[in-house]
XYZ file of C-alpha atoms in Angstrom:
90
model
C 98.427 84.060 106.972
C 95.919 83.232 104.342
C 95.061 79.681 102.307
C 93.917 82.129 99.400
C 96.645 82.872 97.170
C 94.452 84.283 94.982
C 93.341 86.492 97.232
C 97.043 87.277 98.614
C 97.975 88.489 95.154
C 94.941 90.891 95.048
C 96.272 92.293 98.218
C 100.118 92.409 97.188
C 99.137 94.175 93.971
C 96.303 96.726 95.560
C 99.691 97.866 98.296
C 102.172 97.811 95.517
C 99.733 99.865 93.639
C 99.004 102.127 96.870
C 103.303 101.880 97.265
C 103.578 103.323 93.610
C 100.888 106.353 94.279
C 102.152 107.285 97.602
C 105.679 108.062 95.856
C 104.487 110.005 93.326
C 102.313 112.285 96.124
C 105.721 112.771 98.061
C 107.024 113.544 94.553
C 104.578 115.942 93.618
C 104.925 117.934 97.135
C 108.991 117.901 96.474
C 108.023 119.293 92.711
C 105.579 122.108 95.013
C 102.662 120.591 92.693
C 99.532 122.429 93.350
C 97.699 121.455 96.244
C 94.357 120.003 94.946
C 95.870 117.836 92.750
C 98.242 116.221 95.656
C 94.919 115.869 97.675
C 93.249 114.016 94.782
C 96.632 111.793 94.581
C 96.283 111.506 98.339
C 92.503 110.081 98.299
C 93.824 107.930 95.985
C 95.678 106.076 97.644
C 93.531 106.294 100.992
C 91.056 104.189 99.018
C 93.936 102.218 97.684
C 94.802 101.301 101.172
C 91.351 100.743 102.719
C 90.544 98.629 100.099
C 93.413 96.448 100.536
C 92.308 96.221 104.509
C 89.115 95.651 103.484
C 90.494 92.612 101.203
C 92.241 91.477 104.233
C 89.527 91.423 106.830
C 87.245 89.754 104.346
C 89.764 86.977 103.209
C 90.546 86.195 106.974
C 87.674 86.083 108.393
C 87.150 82.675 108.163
C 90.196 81.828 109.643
C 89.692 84.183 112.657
C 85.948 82.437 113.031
C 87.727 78.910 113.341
C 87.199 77.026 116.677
C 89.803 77.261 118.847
C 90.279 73.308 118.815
C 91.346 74.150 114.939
C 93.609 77.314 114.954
C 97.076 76.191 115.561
C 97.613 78.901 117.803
C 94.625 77.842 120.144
C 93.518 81.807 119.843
C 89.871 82.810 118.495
C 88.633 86.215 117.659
C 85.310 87.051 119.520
C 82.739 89.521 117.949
C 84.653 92.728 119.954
C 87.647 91.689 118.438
C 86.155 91.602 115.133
C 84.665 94.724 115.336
C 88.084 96.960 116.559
C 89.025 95.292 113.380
C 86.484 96.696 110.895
C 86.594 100.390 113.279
C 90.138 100.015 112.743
C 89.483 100.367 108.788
C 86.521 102.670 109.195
């Protein structure tokens, strides 16, 4: 996917993160928490997980600018295609 492995452990750590929240928002609902403070959990890990696309787009966007004589796959992304990707995240 990505040459970054840097970069692939910031994104394995910002969904494990967003993994962790997102159980304890289901836990809270099961507990019948109050309701602003499962929607502040929530947000939480919206953010958590935008971020993380965000991350994604940004560290592969070289490789999905790459020629099409040097993708292995012989496939290049066009501007349209890059831009359902960001709407996708917006």
């Amino acid at each position: 996917m990505f040459a970054d492995e840097e970069a692939i452990g910031t994104i394995v750590n910002r969904l494990r993160r967003a993994h962790g929240q997102l159980a304890g928002v289901i836990g809270m609902i099961e507990d019948g928490r109050d309701c602003k403070d499962i929607v502040t959990q929530l947000a939480a890990v919206s953010r958590a997980l935008d971020r993380a696309g965000f991350k994604i787009v940004a560290t592969g966007l070289r490789e999905c600018m790459l020629d099409d004589s040097d993708r292995p796959d012989g496939e290049n992304l066009d501007v349209e295609q890059l831009e359902k990707l960001f709407l996708a995240l917006a």
